[in-house]
XYZ file of C-alpha atoms in Angstrom:
608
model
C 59.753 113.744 204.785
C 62.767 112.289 202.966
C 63.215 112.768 199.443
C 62.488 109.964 196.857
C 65.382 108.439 196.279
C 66.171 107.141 192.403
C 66.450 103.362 192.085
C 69.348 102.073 190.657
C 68.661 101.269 186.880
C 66.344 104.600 187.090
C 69.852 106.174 188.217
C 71.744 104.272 185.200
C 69.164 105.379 182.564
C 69.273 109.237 183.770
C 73.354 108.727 183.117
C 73.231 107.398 180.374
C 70.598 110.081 178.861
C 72.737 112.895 180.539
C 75.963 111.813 178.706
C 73.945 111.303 175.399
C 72.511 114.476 174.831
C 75.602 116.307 174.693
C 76.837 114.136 171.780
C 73.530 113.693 170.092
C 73.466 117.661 169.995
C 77.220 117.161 168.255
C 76.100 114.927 165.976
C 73.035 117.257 165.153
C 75.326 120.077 164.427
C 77.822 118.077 162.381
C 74.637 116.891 160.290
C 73.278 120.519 159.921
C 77.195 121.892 158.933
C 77.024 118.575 156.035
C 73.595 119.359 155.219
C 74.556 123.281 154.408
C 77.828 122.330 152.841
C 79.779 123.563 155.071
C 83.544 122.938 155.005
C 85.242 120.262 152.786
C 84.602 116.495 152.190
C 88.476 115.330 152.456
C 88.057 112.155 150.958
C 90.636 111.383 148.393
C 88.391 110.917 145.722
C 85.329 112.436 144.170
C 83.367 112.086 141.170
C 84.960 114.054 138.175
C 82.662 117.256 137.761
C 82.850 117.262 133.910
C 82.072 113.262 133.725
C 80.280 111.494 136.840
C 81.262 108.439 135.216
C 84.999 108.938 136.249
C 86.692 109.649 139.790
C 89.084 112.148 140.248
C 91.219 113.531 143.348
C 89.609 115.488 145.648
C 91.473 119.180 145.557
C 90.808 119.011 149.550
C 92.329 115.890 150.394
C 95.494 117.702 151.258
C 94.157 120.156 153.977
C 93.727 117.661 156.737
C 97.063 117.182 156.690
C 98.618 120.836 156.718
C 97.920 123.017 160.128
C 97.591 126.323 157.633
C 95.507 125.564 155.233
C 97.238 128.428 152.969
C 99.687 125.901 152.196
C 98.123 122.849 151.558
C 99.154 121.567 147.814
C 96.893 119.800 144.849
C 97.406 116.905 143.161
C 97.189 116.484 139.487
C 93.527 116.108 137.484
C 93.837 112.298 136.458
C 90.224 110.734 136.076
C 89.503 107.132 136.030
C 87.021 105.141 135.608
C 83.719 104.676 137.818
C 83.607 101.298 136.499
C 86.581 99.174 135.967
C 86.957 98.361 132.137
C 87.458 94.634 131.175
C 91.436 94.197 129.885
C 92.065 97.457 132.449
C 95.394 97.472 134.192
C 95.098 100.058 136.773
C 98.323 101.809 138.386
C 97.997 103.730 141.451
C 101.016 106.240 142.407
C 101.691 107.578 146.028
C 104.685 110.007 147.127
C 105.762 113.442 147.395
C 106.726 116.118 144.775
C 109.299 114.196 142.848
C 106.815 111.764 142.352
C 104.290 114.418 141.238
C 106.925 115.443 138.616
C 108.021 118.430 140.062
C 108.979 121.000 138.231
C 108.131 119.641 134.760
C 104.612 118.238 135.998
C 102.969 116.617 133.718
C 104.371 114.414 131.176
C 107.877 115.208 133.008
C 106.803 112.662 135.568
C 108.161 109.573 135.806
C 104.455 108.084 135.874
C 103.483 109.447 132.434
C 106.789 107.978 130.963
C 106.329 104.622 132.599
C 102.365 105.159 130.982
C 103.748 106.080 127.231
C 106.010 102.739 127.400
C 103.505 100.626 128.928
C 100.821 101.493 126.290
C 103.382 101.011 123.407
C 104.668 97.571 124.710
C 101.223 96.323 125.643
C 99.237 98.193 123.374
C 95.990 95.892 123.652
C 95.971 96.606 127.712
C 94.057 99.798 128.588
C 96.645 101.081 131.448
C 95.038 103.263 134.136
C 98.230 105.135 135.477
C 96.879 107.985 138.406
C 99.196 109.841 140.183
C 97.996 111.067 143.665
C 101.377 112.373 144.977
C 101.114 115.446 145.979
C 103.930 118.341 147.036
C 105.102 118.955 150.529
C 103.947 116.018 151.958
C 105.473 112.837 153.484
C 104.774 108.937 154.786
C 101.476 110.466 157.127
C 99.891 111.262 153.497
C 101.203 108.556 151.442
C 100.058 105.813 154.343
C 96.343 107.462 154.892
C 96.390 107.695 150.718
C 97.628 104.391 149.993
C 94.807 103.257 152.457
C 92.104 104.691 150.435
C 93.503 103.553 146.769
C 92.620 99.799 147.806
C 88.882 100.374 146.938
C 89.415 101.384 143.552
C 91.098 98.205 142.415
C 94.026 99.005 141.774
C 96.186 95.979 140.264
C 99.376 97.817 141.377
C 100.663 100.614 143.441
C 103.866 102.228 143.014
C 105.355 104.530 146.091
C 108.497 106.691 145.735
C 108.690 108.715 149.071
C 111.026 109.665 151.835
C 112.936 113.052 151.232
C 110.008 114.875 153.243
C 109.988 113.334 156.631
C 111.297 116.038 158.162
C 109.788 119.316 156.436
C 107.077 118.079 154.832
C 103.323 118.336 156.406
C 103.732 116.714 159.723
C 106.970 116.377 159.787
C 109.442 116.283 162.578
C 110.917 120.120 161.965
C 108.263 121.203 159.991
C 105.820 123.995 160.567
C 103.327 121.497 160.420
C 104.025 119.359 162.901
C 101.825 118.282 165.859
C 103.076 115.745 167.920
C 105.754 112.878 167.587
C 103.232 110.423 168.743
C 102.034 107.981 165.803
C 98.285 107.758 167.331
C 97.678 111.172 168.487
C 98.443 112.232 164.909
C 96.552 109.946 163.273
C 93.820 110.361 165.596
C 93.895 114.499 165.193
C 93.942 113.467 161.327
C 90.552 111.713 161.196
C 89.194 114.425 163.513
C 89.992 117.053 160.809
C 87.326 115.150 158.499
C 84.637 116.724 161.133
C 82.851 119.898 159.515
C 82.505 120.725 163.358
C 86.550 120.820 164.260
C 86.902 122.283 160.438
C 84.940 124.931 161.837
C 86.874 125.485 164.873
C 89.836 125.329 163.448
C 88.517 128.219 160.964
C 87.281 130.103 164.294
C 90.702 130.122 165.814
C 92.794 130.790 162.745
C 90.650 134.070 162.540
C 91.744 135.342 165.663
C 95.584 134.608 164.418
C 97.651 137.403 164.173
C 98.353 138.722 159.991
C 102.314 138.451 161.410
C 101.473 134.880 162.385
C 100.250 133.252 158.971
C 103.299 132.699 156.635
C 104.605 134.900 154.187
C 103.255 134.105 150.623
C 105.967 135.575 148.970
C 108.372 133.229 150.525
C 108.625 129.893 148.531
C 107.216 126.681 150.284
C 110.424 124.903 151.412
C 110.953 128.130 153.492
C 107.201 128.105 154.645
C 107.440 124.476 155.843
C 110.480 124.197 157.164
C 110.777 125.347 160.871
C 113.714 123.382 162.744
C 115.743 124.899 160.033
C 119.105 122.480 161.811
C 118.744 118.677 162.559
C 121.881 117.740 163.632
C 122.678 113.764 162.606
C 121.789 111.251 165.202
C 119.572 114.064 167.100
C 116.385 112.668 169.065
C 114.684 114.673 166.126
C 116.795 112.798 163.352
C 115.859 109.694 164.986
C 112.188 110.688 165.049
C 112.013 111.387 161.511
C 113.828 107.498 160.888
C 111.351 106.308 163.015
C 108.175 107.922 161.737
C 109.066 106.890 158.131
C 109.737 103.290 159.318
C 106.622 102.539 161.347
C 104.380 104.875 158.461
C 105.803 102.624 155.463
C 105.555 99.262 157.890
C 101.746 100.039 158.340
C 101.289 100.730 154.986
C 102.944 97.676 153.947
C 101.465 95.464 156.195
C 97.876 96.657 154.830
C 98.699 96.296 151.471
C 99.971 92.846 152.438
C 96.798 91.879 153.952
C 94.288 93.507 150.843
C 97.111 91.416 148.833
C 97.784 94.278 146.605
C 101.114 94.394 144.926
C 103.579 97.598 145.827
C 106.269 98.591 144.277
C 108.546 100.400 146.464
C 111.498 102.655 145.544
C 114.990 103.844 146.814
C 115.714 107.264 147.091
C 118.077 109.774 145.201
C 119.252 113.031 146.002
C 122.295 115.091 144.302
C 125.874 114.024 146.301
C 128.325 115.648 144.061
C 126.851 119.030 142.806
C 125.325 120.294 145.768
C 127.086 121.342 148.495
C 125.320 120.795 151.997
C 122.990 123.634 152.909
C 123.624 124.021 156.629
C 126.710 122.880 158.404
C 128.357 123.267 162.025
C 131.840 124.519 162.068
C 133.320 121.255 163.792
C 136.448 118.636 162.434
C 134.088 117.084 161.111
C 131.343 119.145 159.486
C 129.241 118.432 156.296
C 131.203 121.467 154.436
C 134.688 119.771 155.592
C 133.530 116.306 154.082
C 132.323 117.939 151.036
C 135.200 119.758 150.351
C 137.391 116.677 150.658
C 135.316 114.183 148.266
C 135.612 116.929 146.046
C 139.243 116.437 146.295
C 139.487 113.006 146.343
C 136.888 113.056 142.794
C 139.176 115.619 141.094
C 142.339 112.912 142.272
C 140.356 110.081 140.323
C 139.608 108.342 143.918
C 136.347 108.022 143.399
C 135.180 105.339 145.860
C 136.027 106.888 148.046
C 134.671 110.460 147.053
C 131.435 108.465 146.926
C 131.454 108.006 150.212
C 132.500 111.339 151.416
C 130.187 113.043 149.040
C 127.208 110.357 151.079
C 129.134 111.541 154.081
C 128.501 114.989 153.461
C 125.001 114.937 152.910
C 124.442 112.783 156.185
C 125.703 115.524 158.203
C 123.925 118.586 156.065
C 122.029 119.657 159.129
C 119.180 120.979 156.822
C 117.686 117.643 155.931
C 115.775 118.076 152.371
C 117.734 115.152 151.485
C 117.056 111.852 152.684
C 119.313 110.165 155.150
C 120.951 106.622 154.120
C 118.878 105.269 156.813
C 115.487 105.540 154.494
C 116.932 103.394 151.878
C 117.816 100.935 154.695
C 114.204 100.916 155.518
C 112.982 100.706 151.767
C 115.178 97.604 151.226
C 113.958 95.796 154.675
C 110.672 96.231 153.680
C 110.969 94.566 150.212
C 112.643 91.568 152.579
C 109.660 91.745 154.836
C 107.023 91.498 152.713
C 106.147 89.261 150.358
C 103.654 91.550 147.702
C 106.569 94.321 148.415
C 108.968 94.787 145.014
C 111.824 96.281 145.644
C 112.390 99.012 142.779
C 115.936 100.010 142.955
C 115.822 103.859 141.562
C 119.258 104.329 143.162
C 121.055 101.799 141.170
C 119.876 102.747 138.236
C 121.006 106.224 138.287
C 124.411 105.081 139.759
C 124.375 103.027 136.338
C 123.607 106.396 134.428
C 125.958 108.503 136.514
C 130.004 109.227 135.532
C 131.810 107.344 138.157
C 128.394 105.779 139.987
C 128.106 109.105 141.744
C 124.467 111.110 141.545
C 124.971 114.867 140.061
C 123.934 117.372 137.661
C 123.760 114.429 134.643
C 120.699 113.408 136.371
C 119.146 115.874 139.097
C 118.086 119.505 139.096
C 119.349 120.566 142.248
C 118.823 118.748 145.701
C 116.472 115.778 144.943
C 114.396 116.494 141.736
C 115.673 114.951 138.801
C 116.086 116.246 135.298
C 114.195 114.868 131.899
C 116.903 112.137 131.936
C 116.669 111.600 135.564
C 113.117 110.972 135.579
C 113.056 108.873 132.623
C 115.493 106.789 134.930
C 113.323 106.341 137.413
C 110.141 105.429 135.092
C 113.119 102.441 133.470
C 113.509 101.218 137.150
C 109.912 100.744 137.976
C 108.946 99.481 134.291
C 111.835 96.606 135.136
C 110.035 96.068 138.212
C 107.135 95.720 137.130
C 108.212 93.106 133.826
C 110.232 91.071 136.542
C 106.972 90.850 138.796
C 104.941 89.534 135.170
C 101.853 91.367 136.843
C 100.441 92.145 133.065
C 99.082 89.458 131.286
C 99.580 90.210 127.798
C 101.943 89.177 125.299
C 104.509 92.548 124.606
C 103.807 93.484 120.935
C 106.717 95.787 120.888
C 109.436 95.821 123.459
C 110.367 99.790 124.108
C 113.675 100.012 124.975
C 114.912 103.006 127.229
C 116.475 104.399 124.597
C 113.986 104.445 122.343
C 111.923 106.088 124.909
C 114.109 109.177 125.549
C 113.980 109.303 121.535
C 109.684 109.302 121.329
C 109.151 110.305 124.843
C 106.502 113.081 123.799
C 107.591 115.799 126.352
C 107.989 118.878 124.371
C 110.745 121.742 124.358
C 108.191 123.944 125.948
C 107.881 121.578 128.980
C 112.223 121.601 129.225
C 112.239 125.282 128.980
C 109.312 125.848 131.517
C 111.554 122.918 134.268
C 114.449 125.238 133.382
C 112.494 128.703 134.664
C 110.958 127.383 137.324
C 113.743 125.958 138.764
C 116.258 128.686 138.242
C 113.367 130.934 140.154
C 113.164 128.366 142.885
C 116.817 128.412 143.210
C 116.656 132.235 143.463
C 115.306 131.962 146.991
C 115.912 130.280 150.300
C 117.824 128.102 150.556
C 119.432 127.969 147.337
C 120.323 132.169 147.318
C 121.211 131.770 143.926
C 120.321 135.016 142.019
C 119.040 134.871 138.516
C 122.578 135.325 135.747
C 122.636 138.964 134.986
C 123.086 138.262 131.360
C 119.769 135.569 131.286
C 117.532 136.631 128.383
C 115.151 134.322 127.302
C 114.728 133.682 123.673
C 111.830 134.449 121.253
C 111.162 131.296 119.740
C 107.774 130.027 119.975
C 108.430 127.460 122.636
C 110.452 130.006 124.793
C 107.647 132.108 125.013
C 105.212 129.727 125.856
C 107.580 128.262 128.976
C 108.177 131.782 129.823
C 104.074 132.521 129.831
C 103.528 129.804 131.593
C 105.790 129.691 134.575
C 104.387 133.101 135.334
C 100.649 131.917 135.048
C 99.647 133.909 132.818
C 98.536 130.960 130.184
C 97.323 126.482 131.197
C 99.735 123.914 129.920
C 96.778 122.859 127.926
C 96.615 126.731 126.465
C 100.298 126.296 125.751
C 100.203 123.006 124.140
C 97.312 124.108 122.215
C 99.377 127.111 120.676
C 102.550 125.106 120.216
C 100.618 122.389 118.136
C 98.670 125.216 115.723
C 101.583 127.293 115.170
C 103.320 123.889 114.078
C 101.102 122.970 112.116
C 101.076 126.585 110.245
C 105.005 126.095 109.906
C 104.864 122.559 108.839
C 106.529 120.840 111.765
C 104.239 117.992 111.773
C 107.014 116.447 114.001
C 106.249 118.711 116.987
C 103.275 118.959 116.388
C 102.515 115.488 116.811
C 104.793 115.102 120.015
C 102.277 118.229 121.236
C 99.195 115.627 120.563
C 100.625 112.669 121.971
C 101.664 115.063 125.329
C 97.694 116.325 125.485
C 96.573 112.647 124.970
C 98.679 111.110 127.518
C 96.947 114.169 129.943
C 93.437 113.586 128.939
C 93.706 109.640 127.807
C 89.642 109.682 128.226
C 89.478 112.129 124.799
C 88.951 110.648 121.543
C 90.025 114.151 120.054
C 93.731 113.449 120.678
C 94.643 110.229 119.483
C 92.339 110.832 115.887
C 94.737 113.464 115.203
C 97.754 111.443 116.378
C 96.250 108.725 113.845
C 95.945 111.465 111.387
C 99.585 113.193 111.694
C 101.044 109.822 111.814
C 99.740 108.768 108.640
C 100.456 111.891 107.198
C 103.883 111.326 107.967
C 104.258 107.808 106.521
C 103.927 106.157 109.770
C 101.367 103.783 109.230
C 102.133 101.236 112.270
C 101.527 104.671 114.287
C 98.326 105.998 112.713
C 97.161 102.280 113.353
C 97.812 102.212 117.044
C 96.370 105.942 117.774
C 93.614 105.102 115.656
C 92.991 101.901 117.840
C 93.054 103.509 120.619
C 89.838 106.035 119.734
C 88.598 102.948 118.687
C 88.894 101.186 121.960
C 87.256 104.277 123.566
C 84.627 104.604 121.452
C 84.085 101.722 118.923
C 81.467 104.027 116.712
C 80.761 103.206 113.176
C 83.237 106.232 112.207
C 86.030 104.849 113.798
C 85.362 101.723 112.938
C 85.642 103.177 108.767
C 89.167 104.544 110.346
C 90.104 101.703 111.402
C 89.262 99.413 108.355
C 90.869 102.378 105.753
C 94.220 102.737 107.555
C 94.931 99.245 107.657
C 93.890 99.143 103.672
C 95.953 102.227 102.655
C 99.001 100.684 104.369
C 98.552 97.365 102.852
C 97.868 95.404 105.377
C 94.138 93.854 104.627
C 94.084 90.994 106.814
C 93.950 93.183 109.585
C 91.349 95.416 108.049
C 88.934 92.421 107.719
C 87.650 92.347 111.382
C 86.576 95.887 111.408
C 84.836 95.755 107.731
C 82.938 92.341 109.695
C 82.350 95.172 112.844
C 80.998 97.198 110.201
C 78.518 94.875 108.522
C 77.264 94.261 112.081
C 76.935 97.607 113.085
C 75.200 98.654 109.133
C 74.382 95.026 108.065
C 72.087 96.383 105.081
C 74.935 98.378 103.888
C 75.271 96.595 100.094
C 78.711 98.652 99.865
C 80.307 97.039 103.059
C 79.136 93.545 101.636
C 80.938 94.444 98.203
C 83.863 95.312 99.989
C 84.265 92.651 102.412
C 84.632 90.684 98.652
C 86.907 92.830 97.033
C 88.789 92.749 100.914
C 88.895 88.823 100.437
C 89.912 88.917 96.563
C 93.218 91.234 97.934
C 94.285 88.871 100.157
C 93.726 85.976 97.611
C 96.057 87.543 94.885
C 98.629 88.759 97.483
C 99.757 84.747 97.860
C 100.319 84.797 93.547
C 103.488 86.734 92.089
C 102.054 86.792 88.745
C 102.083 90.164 87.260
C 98.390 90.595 86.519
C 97.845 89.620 90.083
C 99.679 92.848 90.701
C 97.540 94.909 88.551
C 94.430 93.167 90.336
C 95.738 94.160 93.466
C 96.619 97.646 91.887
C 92.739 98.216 90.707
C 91.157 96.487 93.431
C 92.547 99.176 96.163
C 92.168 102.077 93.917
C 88.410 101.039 93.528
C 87.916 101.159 97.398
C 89.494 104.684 97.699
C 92.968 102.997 99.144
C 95.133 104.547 96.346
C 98.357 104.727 98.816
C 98.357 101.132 98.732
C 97.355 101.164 94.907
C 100.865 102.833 94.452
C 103.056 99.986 95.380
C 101.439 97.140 93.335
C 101.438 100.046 89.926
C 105.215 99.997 90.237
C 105.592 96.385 90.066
């Protein structure tokens, strides 16, 4: 008897249910590993933890990206809003640790300074400025990044990367790297957002070798980088050009098409201070080119030690600096495409540099600028940003750059704590730079805060915190403010911080500033209290025209309050005799403000 044979669509359907079972048992065991929490969600957002009404990076976003896990980095704690506020201008910043601030953090970064000028200049526009660089990472995280910002509305998006294509995670000589191959990476990336290849990846790296995980106690430019010499020109230079170009292309094009508007800046790395970190022994080696542009800038021929110094740092076969060709690239793709603004960081710290040439005036050591440096490079995207007119609002106060490095509220604590942790990075690879002998740190207050907290042992919230109360116990309202304004600009959400701005301001006969710090509590939370704030500042300083519109907020908010009605009047009566400059008008004036509790005011019409 012969055996039954299968007809053909039975034959098809037995396929078809033979192929699927295998992947319906996947997708059962990736549901099961979600449903237990297991492994990380590595979306780049999550809902803020202390506030669902805000999003916040996700602290696992980076780990996709980094084949040890050990040293995947964090990005900074910057919520924003669930909901988009009305009259909200929301920044979104992509890159790698220079563009994370690195080593000052915080209001060291170029973003917070751009965000403290912005908010001055434009102080009725609520500016969302988040930073989602993160450190150790190049154009593979700031491309799958910049893809995910576009949902949150952002009304800009400002990118400053490049000096990591070769060490940073996925790089071309990096211990990270997987494959030169654009789509295998990217495909291996979204892979990694599986709990299922999470897990195996977890399975595998406990059967590694303790000799085979990297050595915590080495810093992370020695625990990323792997081809340690990239000669220039190499098939792996070329890579590394290449990768950067078609990353920065993609993401370009994308934004293009979401019609989102990018800023995108040139690089800058030290040319003059720095001699190059690796070099061959040939005629014409990086150390022989460095030595001569530092003969030809002693001579006073500085073109051309421009160029050699360039020169030099072209053929450093150690490539933490970024080759001429990425700036190439940056400027192309300002040419290309038409929502891409060129932001021209380079120029600008040519313009701030003795002779044009980038050194010590601006940078810390390779590629991470100083206080000044990064202040540059918030002045070349604000100009950017004016020349695009993207903010529609009149500029009630045009901030100058000078007058920025002059209010900028980054403390001494923050320039002492950039100075330790960078004189410790420099101690190690591949810097070799001991620590002076003869360093002793002093015991002033903000010494010992930098030095606690470059070890750890206290927050930068913690230090600010002790900075402002021991100011305010010696009378140094001056820091003490800058110490407020630094916590505000960190937790802009916080109606604490810019009441006591307000408050110190005042107190320090800076009434235009008490009004704007006071405004902006108000703006966050319009309660009947700060509304009272609001109307009494503008009265103490003399200014009761303003004061009117919160006095009517007021009366709507309390509109049985027989007080606010009687005030409103006496309001009105101010403003009538200020138009007279008859003498008992003066002594109206004069009893009028003393009778609503705004002696400060009272003061100046007594005397006249």
């Amino acid at each position: 008897m012969k055996p039954q044979q299968l007809s053909r669509k039975k034959l098809r359907w037995f396929r078809i249910i033979a192929l699927s079972i295998p992947v319906l048992i996947l997708l059962l065991a990736e549901g099961l590993l979600r449903l237990f929490n297991y492994g990380h969600d590595t979306s780049l957002f999550i809902r803020y933890p202390d506030d669902n009404n805000y999003w916040v990076i996700n602290k696992y976003a980076s780990e996709k990206y980094f084949t040890d896990t050990a040293n995947a980095t964090k990005g900074n704690i910057e919520p924003f809003k669930v909901v988009k506020a009305k009259n909200t201008f929301r920044i979104f910043v992509l890159g790698e640790s220079t563009t994370a601030g690195y080593p000052y953090l915080h209001n060291g970064s170029f973003h917070r300074w751009l965000q403290y000028r912005l908010m001055h200049t434009y102080p009725d526009v609520n500016f969302e400025v988040v930073n989602v660089s993160l450190t150790a990472v190049n154009s593979y995280t700031v491309l799958d990044f910049g893809k995910q910002v576009v949902n949150y509305q952002p009304d800009a998006v400002l990118i400053y990367t490049g000096h990591n294509e070769y060490y940073g995670a996925l790089g071309i000589g990096s211990t990270s790297h997987i494959a030169n191959n654009r789509f295998l990476v990217q495909t291996l990336l979204s892979l990694k957002e599986l709990r299922l290849v999470q897990m195996a990846n977890n399975i595998i790296g406990s059967f590694k070798p303790v000799s085979s995980k990297p050595d915590q106690r080495d810093n992370l430019m020695e625990r990323m980088a792997k081809q340690q010499s990239i000669s220039y020109h190499s098939e792996a230079y070329r890579a590394g050009v290449t990768q950067f170009k078609d990353n920065m292309t993609e993401l370009c094009r994308f934004m293009q098409d979401k019609k989102i508007p990018v800023f995108l800046s040139t690089l800058v790395s030290n040319e003059k201070d720095l001699k190059p970190f690796i070099s061959d022994t040939s005629d014409t080696s990086a150390n022989l080119q460095y030595a001569q542009a530092s003969d030809s800038y002693q001579a006073g021929k500085y073109r051309q030690a421009k160029q050699e110094f360039v020169r030099a740092k072209e053929l450093d076969l150690l490539r933490f600096r970024a080759p001429e060709a990425m700036n190439d690239i940056i400027t192309g793709m300002a040419k290309q495409f038409g929502n891409v603004h060129l932001v021209n960081a380079r120029a600008v710290f040519e313009q701030h540099s003795p002779k044009g040439i980038l050194g010590n005036e601006t940078l810390l050591e390779h590629v991470h600028p100083n206080l000044y440096g990064y202040a540059l490079l918030s002045e070349a995207f604000y100009q950017s940003l004016e020349n695009a007119k993207l903010i529609k609002a009149r500029a009630d106060h045009e901030m100058s750059l000078t007058e920025l490095l002059s209010r900028m509220p980054v403390t001494k604590v923050d320039s002492l704590y950039g100075a330790y942790t960078i004189m410790m990075l420099k101690a190690g690879w591949p810097f070799n730079q001991p620590i002076p002998a003869n360093f002793k740190r002093s015991d002033d207050i903000s010494a010992q805060l930098a030095g606690a907290l470059s070890v750890n042992r206290i927050s930068w919230l913690d230090a600010m915190d002790q900075l402002f109360k021991y100011c305010m116990k010696t009378g140094d309202k001056k820091t003490a403010l800058k110490a407020v304004e630094a916590v505000m600009l960190e937790k802009p959400q916080n109606t604490t911080y810019p009441i006591y701005a307000g408050r110190l301001s005042f107190e320090m006969g800076d009434s235009n500033g008490a009004a704007f710090y006071f405004k902006k509590a108000y703006q966050l939370d319009p309660s009947f209290a700060n509304t009272q704030t609001m109307y009494l500042v503008f009265l103490k300083s003399d200014q009761p025209a303003k004061a009117t519109p919160y006095i009517d907020s007021a009366i709507r908010q309390h509109p049985s309050d027989i007080e606010l009605v009687n005030l409103k009047a006496i309001v009105g009566e101010i403003i009538r005799l200020k138009n007279t400059t008859e003498k008992k008008a003066y002594m109206q004036i004069a009893a009028d403000y003393h009778a609503i509790g705004a002696d400060e005011a009272a003061v100046k019409y007594k005397q006249q």
